[in-house]
PDB file of C-alpha atoms in Angstrom:
ATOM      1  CA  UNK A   4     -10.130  14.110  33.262  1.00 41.00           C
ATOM      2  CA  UNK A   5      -8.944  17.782  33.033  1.00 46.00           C
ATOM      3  CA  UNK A   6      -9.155  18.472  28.864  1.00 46.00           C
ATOM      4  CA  UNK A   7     -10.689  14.985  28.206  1.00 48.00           C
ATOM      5  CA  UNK A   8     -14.066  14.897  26.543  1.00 52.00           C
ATOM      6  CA  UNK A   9     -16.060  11.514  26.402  1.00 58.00           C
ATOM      7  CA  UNK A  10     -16.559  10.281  22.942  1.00 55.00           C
ATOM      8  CA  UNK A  11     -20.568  11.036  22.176  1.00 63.00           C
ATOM      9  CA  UNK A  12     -21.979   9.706  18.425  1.00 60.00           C
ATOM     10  CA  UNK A  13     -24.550  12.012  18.666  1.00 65.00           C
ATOM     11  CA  UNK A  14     -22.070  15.276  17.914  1.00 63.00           C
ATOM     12  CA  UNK A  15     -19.764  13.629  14.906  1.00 66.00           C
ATOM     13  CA  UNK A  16     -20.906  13.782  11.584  1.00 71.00           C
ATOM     14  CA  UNK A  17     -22.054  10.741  10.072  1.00 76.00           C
ATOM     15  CA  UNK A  18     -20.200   9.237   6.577  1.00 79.00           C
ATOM     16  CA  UNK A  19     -22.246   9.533   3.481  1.00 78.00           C
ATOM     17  CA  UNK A  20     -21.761   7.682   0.771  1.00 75.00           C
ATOM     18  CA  UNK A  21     -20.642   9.917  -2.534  1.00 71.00           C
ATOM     19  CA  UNK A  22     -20.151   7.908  -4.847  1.00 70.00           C
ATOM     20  CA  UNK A  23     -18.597   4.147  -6.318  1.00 73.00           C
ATOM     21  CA  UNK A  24     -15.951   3.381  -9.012  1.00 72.00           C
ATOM     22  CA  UNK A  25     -17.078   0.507 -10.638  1.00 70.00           C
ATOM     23  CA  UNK A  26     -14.655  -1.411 -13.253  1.00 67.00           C
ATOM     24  CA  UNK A  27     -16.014  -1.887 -16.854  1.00 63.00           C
ATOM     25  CA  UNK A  28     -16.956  -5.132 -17.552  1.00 59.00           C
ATOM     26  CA  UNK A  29     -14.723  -6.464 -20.691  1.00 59.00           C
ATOM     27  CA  UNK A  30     -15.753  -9.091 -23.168  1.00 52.00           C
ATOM     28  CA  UNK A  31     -12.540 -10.319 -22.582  1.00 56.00           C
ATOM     29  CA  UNK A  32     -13.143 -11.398 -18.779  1.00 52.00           C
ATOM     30  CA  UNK A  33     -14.917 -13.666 -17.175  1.00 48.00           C
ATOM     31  CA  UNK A  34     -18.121 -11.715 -15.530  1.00 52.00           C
ATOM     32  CA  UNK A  35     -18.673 -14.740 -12.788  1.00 45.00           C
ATOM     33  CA  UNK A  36     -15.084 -13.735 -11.300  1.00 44.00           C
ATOM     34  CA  UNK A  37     -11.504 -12.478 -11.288  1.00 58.00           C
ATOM     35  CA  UNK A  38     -12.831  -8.524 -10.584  1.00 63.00           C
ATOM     36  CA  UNK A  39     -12.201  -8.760  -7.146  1.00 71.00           C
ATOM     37  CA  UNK A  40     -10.815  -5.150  -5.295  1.00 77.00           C
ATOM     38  CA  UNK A  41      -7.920  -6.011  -3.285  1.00 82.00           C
ATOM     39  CA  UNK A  42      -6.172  -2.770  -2.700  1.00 90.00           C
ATOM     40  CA  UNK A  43      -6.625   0.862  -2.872  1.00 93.00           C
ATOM     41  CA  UNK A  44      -4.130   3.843  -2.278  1.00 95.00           C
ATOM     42  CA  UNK A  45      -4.040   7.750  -2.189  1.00 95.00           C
ATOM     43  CA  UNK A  46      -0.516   8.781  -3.589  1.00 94.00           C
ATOM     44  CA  UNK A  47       0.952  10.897  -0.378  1.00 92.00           C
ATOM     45  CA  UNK A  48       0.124  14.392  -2.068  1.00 90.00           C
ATOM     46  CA  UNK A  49      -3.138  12.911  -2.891  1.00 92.00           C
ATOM     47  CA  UNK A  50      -3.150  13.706  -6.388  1.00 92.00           C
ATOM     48  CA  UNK A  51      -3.329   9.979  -7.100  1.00 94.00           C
ATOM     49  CA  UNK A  52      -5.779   6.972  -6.463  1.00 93.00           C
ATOM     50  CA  UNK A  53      -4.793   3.293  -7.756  1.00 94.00           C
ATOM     51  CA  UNK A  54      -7.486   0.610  -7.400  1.00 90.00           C
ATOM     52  CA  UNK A  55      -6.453  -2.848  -8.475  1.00 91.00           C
ATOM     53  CA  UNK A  56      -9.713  -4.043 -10.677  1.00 84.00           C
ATOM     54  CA  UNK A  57      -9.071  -7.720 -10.799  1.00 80.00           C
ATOM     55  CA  UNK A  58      -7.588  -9.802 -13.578  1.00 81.00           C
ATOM     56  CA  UNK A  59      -3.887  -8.183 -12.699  1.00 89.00           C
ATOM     57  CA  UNK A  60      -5.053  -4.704 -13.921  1.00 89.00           C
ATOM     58  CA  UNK A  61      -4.558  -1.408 -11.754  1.00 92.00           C
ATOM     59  CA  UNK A  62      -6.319   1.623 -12.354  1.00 90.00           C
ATOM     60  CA  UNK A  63      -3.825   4.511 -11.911  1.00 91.00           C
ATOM     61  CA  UNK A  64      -6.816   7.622 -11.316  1.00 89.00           C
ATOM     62  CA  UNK A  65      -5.837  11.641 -10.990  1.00 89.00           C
ATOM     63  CA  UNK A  66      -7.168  12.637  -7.844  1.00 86.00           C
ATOM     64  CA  UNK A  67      -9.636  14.775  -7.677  1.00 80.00           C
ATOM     65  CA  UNK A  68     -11.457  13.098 -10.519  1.00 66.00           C
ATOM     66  CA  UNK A  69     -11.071  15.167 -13.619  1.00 55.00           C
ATOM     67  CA  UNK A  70     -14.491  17.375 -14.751  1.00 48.00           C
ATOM     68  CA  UNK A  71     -17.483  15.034 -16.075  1.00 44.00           C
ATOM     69  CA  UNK A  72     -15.963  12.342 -13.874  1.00 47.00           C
ATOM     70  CA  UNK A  73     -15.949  13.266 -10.800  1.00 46.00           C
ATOM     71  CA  UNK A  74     -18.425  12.383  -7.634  1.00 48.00           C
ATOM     72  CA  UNK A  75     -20.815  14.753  -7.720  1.00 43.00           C
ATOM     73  CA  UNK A  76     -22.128  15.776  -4.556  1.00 41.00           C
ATOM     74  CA  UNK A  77     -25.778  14.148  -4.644  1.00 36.00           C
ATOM     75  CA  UNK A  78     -28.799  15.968  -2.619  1.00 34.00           C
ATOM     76  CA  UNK A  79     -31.282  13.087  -3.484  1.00 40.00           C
ATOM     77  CA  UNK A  80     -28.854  10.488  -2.056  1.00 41.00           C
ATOM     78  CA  UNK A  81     -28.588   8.569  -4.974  1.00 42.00           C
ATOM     79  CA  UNK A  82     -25.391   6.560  -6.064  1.00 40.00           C
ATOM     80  CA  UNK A  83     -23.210   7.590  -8.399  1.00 40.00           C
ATOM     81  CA  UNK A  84     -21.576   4.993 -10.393  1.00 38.00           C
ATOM     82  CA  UNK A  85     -18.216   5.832 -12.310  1.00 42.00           C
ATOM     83  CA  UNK A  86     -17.199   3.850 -14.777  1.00 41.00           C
ATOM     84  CA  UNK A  87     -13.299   3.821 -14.334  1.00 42.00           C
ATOM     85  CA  UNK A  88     -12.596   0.776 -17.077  1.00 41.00           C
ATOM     86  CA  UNK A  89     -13.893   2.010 -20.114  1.00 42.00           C
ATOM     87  CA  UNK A  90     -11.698   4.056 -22.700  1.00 42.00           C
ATOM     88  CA  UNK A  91      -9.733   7.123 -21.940  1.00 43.00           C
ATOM     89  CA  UNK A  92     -11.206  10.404 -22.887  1.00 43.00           C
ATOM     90  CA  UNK A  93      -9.399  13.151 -24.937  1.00 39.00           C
ATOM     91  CA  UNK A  94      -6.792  14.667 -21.994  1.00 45.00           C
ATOM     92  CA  UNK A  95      -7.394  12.016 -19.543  1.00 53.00           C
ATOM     93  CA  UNK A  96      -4.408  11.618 -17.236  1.00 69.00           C
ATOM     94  CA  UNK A  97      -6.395   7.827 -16.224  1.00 82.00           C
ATOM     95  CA  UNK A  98      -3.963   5.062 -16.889  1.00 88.00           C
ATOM     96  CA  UNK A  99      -4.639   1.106 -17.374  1.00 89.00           C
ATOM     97  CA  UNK A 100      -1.722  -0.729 -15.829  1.00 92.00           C
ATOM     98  CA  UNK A 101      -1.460  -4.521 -16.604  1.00 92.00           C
ATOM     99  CA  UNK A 102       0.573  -6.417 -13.853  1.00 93.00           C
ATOM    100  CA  UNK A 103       0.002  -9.607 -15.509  1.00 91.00           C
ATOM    101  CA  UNK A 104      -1.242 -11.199 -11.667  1.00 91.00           C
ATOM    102  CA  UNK A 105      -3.421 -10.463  -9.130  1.00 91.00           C
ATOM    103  CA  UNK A 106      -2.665  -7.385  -7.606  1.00 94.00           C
ATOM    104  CA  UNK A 107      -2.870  -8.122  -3.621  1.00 95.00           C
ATOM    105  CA  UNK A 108      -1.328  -4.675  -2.259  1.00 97.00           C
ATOM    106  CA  UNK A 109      -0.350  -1.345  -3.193  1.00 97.00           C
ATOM    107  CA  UNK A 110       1.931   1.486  -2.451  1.00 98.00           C
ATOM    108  CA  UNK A 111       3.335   5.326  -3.398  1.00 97.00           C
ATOM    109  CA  UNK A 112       6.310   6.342  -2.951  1.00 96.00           C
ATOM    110  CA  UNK A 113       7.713   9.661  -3.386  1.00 92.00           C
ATOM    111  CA  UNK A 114      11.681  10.105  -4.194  1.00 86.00           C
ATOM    112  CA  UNK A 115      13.958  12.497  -2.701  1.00 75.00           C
ATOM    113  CA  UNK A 116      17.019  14.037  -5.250  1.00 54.00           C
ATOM    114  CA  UNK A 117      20.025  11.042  -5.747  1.00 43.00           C
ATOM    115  CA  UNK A 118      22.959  10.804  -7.960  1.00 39.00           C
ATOM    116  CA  UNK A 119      21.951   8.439  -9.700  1.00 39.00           C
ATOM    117  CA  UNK A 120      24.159   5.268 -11.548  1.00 36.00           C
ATOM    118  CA  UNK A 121      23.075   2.176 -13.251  1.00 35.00           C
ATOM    119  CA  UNK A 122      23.220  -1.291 -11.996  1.00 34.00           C
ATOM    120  CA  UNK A 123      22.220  -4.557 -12.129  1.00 34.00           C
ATOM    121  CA  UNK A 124      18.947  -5.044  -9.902  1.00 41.00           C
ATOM    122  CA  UNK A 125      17.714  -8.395  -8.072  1.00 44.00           C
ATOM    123  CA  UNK A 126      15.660  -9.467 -10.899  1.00 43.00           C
ATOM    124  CA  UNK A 127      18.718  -9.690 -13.489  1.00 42.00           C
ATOM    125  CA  UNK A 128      17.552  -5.993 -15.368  1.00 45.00           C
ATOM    126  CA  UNK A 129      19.909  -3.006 -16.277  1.00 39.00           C
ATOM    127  CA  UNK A 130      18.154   0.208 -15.279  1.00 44.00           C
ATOM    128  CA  UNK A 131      19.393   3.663 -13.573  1.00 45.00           C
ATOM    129  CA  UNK A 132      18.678   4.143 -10.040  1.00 53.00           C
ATOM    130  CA  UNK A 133      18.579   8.069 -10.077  1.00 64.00           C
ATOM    131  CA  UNK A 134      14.568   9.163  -9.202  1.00 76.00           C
ATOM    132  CA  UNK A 135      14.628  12.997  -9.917  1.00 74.00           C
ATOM    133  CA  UNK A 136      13.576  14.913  -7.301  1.00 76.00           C
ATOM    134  CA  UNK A 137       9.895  14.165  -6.327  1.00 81.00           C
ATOM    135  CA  UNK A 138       9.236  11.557  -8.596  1.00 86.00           C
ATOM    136  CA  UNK A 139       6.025   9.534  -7.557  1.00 93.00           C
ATOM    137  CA  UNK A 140       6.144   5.668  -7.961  1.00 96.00           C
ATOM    138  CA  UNK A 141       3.578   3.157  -7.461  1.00 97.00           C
ATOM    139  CA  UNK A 142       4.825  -0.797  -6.093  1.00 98.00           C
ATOM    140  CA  UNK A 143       2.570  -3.562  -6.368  1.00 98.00           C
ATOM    141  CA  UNK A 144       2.882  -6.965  -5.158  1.00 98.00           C
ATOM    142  CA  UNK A 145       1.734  -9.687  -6.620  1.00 96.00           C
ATOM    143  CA  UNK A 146       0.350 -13.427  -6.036  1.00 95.00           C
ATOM    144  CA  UNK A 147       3.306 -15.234  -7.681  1.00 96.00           C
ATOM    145  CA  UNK A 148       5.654 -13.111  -4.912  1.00 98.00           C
ATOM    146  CA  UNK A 149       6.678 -10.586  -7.355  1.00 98.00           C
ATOM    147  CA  UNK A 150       7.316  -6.585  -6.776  1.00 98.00           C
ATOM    148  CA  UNK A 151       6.387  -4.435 -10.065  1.00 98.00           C
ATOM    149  CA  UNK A 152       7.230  -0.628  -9.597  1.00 97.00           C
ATOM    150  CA  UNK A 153       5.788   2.057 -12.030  1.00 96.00           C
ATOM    151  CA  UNK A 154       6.546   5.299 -12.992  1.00 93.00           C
ATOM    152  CA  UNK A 155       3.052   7.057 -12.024  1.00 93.00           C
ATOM    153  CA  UNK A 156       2.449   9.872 -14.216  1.00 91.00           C
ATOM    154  CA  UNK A 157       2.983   7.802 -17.438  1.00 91.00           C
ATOM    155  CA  UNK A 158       2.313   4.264 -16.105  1.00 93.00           C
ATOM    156  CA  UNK A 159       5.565   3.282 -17.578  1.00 94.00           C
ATOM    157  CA  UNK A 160       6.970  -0.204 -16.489  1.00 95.00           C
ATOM    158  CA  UNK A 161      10.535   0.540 -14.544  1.00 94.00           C
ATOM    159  CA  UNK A 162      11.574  -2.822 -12.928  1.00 93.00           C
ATOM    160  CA  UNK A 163      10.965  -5.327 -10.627  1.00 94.00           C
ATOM    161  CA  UNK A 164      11.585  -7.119  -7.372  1.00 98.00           C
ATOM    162  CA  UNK A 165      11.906 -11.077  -6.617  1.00 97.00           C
ATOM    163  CA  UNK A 166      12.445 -12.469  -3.503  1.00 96.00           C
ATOM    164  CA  UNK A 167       9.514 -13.895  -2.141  1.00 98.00           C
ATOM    165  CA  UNK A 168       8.071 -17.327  -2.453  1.00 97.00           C
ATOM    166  CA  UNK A 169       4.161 -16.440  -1.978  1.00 98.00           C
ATOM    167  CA  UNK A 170       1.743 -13.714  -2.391  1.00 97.00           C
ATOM    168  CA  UNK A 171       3.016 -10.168  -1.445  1.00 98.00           C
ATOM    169  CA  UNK A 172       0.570  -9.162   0.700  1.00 97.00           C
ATOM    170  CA  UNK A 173       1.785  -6.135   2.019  1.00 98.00           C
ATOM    171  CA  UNK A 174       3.559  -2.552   0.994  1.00 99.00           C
ATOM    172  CA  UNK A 175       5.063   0.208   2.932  1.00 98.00           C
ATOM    173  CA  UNK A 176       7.527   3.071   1.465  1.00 98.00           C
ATOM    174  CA  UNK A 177       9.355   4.775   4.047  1.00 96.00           C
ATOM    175  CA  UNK A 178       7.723   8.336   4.396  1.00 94.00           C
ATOM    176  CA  UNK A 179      11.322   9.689   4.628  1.00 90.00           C
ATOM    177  CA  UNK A 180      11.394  10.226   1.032  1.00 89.00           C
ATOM    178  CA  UNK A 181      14.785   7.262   0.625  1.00 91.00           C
ATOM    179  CA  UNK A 182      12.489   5.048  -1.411  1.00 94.00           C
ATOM    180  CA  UNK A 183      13.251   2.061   1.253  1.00 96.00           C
ATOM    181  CA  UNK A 184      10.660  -0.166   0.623  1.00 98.00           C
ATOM    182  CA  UNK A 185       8.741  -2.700   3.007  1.00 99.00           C
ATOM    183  CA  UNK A 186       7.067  -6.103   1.596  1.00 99.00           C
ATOM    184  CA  UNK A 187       5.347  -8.585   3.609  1.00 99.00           C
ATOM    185  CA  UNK A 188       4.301 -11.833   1.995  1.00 98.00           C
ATOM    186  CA  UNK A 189       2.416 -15.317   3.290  1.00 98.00           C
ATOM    187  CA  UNK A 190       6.002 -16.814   3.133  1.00 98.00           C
ATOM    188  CA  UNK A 191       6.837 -15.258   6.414  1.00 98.00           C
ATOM    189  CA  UNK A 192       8.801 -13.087   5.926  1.00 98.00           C
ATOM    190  CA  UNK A 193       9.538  -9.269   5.693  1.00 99.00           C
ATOM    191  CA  UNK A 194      11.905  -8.030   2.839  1.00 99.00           C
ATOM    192  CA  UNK A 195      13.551  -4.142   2.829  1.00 98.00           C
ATOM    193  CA  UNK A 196      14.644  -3.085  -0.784  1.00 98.00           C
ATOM    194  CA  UNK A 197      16.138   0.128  -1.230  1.00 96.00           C
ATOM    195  CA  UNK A 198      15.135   1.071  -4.895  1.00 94.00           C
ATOM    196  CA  UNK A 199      17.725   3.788  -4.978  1.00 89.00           C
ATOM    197  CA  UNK A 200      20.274   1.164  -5.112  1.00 89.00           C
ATOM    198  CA  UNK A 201      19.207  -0.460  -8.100  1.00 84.00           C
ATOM    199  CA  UNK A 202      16.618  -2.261  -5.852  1.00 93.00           C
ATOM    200  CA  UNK A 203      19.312  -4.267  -3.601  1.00 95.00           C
ATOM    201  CA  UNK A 204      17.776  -6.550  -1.226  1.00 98.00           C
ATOM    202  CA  UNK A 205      18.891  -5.134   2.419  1.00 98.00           C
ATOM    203  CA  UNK A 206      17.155  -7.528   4.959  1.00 98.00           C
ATOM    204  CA  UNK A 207      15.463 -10.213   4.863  1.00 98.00           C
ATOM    205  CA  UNK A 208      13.654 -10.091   8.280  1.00 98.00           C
ATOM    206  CA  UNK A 209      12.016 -12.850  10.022  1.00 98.00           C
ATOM    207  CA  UNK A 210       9.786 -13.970  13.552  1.00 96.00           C
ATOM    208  CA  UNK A 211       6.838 -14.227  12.326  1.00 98.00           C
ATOM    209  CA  UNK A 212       5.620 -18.253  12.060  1.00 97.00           C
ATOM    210  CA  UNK A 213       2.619 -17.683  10.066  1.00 97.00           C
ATOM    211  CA  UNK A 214       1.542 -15.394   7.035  1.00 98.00           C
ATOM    212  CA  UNK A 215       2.272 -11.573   7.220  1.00 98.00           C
ATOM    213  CA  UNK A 216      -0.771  -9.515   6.621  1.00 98.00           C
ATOM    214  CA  UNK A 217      -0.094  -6.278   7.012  1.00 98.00           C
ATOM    215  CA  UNK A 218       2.843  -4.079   7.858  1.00 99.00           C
ATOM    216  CA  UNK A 219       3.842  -0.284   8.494  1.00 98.00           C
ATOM    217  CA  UNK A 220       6.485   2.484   9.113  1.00 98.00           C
ATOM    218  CA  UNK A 221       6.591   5.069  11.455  1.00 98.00           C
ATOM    219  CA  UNK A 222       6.079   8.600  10.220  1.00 96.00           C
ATOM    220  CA  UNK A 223      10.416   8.888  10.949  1.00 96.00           C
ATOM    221  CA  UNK A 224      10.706   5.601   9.460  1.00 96.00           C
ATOM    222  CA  UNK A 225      12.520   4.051  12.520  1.00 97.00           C
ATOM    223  CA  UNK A 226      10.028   1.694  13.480  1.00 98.00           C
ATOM    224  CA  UNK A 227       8.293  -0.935  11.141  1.00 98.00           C
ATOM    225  CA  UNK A 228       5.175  -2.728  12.673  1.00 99.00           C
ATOM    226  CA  UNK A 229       4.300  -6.032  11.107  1.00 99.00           C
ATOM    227  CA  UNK A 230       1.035  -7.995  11.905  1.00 99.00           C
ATOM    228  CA  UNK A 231      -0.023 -12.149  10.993  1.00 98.00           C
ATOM    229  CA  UNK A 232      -1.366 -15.142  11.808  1.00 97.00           C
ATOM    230  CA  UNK A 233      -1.428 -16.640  15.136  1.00 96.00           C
ATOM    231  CA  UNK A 234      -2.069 -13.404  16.949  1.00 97.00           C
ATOM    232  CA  UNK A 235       1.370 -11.490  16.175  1.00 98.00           C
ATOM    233  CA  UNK A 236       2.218  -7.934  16.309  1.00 98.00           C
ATOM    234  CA  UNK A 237       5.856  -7.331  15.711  1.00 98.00           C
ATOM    235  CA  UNK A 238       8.217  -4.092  16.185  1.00 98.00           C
ATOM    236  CA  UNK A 239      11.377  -3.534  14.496  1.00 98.00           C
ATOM    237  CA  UNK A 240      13.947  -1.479  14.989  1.00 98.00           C
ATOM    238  CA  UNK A 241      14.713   0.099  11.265  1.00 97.00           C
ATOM    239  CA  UNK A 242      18.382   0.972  11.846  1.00 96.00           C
ATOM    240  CA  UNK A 243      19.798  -2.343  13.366  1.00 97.00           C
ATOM    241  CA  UNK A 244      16.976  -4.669  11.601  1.00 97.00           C
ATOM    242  CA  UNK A 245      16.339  -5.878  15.136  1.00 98.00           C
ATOM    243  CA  UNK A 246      13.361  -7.425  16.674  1.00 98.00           C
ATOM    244  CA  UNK A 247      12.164  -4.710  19.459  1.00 97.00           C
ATOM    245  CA  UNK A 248       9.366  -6.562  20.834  1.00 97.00           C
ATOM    246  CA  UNK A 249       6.388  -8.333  20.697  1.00 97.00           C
ATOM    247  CA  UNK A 250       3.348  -6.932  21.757  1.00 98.00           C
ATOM    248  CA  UNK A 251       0.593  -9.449  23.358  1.00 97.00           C
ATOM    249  CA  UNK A 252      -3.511  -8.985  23.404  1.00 97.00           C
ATOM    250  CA  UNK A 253      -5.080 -10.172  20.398  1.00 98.00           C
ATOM    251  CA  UNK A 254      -7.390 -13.100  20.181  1.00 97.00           C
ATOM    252  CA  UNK A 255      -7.201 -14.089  16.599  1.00 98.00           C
ATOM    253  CA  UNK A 256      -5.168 -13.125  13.269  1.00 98.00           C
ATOM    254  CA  UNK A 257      -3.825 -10.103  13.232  1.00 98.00           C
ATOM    255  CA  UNK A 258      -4.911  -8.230   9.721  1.00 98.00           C
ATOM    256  CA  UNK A 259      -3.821  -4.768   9.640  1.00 98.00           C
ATOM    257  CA  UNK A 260      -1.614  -2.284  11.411  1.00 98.00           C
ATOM    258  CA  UNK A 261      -1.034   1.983  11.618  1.00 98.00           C
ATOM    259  CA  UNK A 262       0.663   4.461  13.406  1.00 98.00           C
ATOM    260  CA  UNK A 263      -0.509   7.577  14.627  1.00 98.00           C
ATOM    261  CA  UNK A 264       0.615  10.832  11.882  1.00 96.00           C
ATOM    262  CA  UNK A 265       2.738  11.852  14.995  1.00 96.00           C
ATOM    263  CA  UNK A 266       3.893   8.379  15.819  1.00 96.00           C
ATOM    264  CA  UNK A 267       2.737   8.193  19.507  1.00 97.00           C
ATOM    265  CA  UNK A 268       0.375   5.531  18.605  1.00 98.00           C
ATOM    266  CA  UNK A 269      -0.382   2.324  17.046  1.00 98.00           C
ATOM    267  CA  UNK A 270      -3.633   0.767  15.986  1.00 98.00           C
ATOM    268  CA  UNK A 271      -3.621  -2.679  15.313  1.00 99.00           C
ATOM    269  CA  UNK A 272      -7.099  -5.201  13.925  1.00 98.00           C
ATOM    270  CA  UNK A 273      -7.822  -8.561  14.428  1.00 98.00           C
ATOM    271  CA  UNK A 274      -9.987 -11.026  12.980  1.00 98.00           C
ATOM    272  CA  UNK A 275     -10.950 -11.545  16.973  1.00 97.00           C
ATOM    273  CA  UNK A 276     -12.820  -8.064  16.204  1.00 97.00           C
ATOM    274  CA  UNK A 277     -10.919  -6.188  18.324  1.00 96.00           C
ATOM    275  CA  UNK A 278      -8.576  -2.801  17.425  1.00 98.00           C
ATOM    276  CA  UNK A 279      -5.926  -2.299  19.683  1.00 98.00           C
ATOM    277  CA  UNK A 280      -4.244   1.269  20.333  1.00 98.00           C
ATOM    278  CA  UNK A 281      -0.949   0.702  21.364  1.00 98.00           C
ATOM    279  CA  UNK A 282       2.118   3.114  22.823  1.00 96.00           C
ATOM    280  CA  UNK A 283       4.758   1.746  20.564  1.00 94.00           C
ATOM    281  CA  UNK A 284       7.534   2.936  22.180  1.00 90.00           C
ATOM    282  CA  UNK A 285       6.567   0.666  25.681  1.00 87.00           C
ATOM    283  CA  UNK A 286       3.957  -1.731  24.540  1.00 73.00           C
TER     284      UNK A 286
END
């Protein structure tokens, strides 16, 4: 094929390991369990990583790692262990955040300018809804079906989100900058919040007949992919809240889902060990 080349391994670089971030041990938890990594995300601008450690605590890390912490780039190949639990040092911009559950999925957002206005939100609290411009938040859903959003830079506490009856599984912010948020939980269902009103409950959305792993926007935030149990993949329409279709091929679970940066494609996994690549727009 005219400007096709075949995929060769032997002319891509291969990964190399640089380094791990390994949580500090406490006396105060249990060494045989509960430090289980469940979620990781880059903040959109990348200055952020958050890494949920186990026993409900997220590690909220500047991105690239400050000097003395970062990976160095090792010519001997050995592995470089960071410890990322352990007390702050003098200047630090690392923040502990304590969600009180397990933390099953994470997600940045990034706010675009609003007037804002206070309001009461789903879960009963008083708060403002006006983000300043380019404020970066972090959501994180929890096992008891819980949303907890967080101011990033100071790992301040804003408010949070019930709805679901089961773990929140999944996260997705709308790339658009409206702080619409996506949550997909083993209850079925999909939820969209809009956290800049007061974090009002727009849709619930459901179609899917077993747990919701995994679910994702497209980069203009009009399509939302969602992926589950008993082989589904799932395409909504964002505007109308409508099912578009189902898409078909998957042996197994479906466990994760992402589009393309320019939105042409989608890239589904399955416990069946397949990945799919998809044209979202005909299936």
């Amino acid at each position: 094929m005219d400007g096709h080349t075949d995929y060769n391994p032997e002319n891509t670089a291969r990964p190399r390991l640089l380094g791990k971030l390994v949580p500090n041990r406490s006396r105060d938890t249990d060494p045989r369990s509960g430090l289980e990594t469940w979620s990781v995300a880059f903040s959109p601008d990348g200055s952020y990583f958050a890494w949920s450690q186990g026993h409900g605590i997220v590690k909220l890390m500047p991105w690239p790692l400050a000097d003395g912490d970062e990976i160095q780039k090792n010519t001997n190949q050995k592995k470089q262990h960071i410890k990322a639990g352990g007390r702050e040092k003098s200047g630090s911009r690392d923040k502990t955040i304590d969600c009180g559950q397990t933390v099953w999925s994470l997600a940045f957002g990034v706010s675009s300018a609003v007037n804002g206005h206070r309001g009461m939100g789903s879960s009963g609290q008083e708060r403002s809804s006006h983000f300043p411009d380019q404020t970066l938040l972090l959501a994180t859903g929890l096992a008891n079906g819980e949303i907890k959003l967080w101011d990033v830079p100071t790992a301040r506490f804003l408010f949070h989100l019930k709805g679901h009856r089961a773990v929140v599984r999944s996260l997705a912010f709308s790339p658009s900058g409206s702080l619409i948020l996506v949550s997909g939980s083993r209850d079925k269902t999909l939820h969209v919040w809009d956290l800049k009103q007061d974090g009002k409950l727009l849709r619930v959305l459901t179609g899917h007949s077993h747990w919701v792993y995994c679910c994702s926007l497209s980069p203009d935030a009009n399509v939302l992919c969602s992926v589950g149990g008993g082989r589904t993949v799932l395409l909504w329409n964002m505007l109308s809240y409508e099912l578009i279709r189902r898409l078909d091929g998957h042996e197994g679970d479906v466990v994760s889902c992402d589009f393309s940066p320019d939105g042409a494609m989608l890239v589904t996994a399955s416990y069946d060990t397949q990945a799919i690549v998809w044209d979202p727009h005909s299936g």
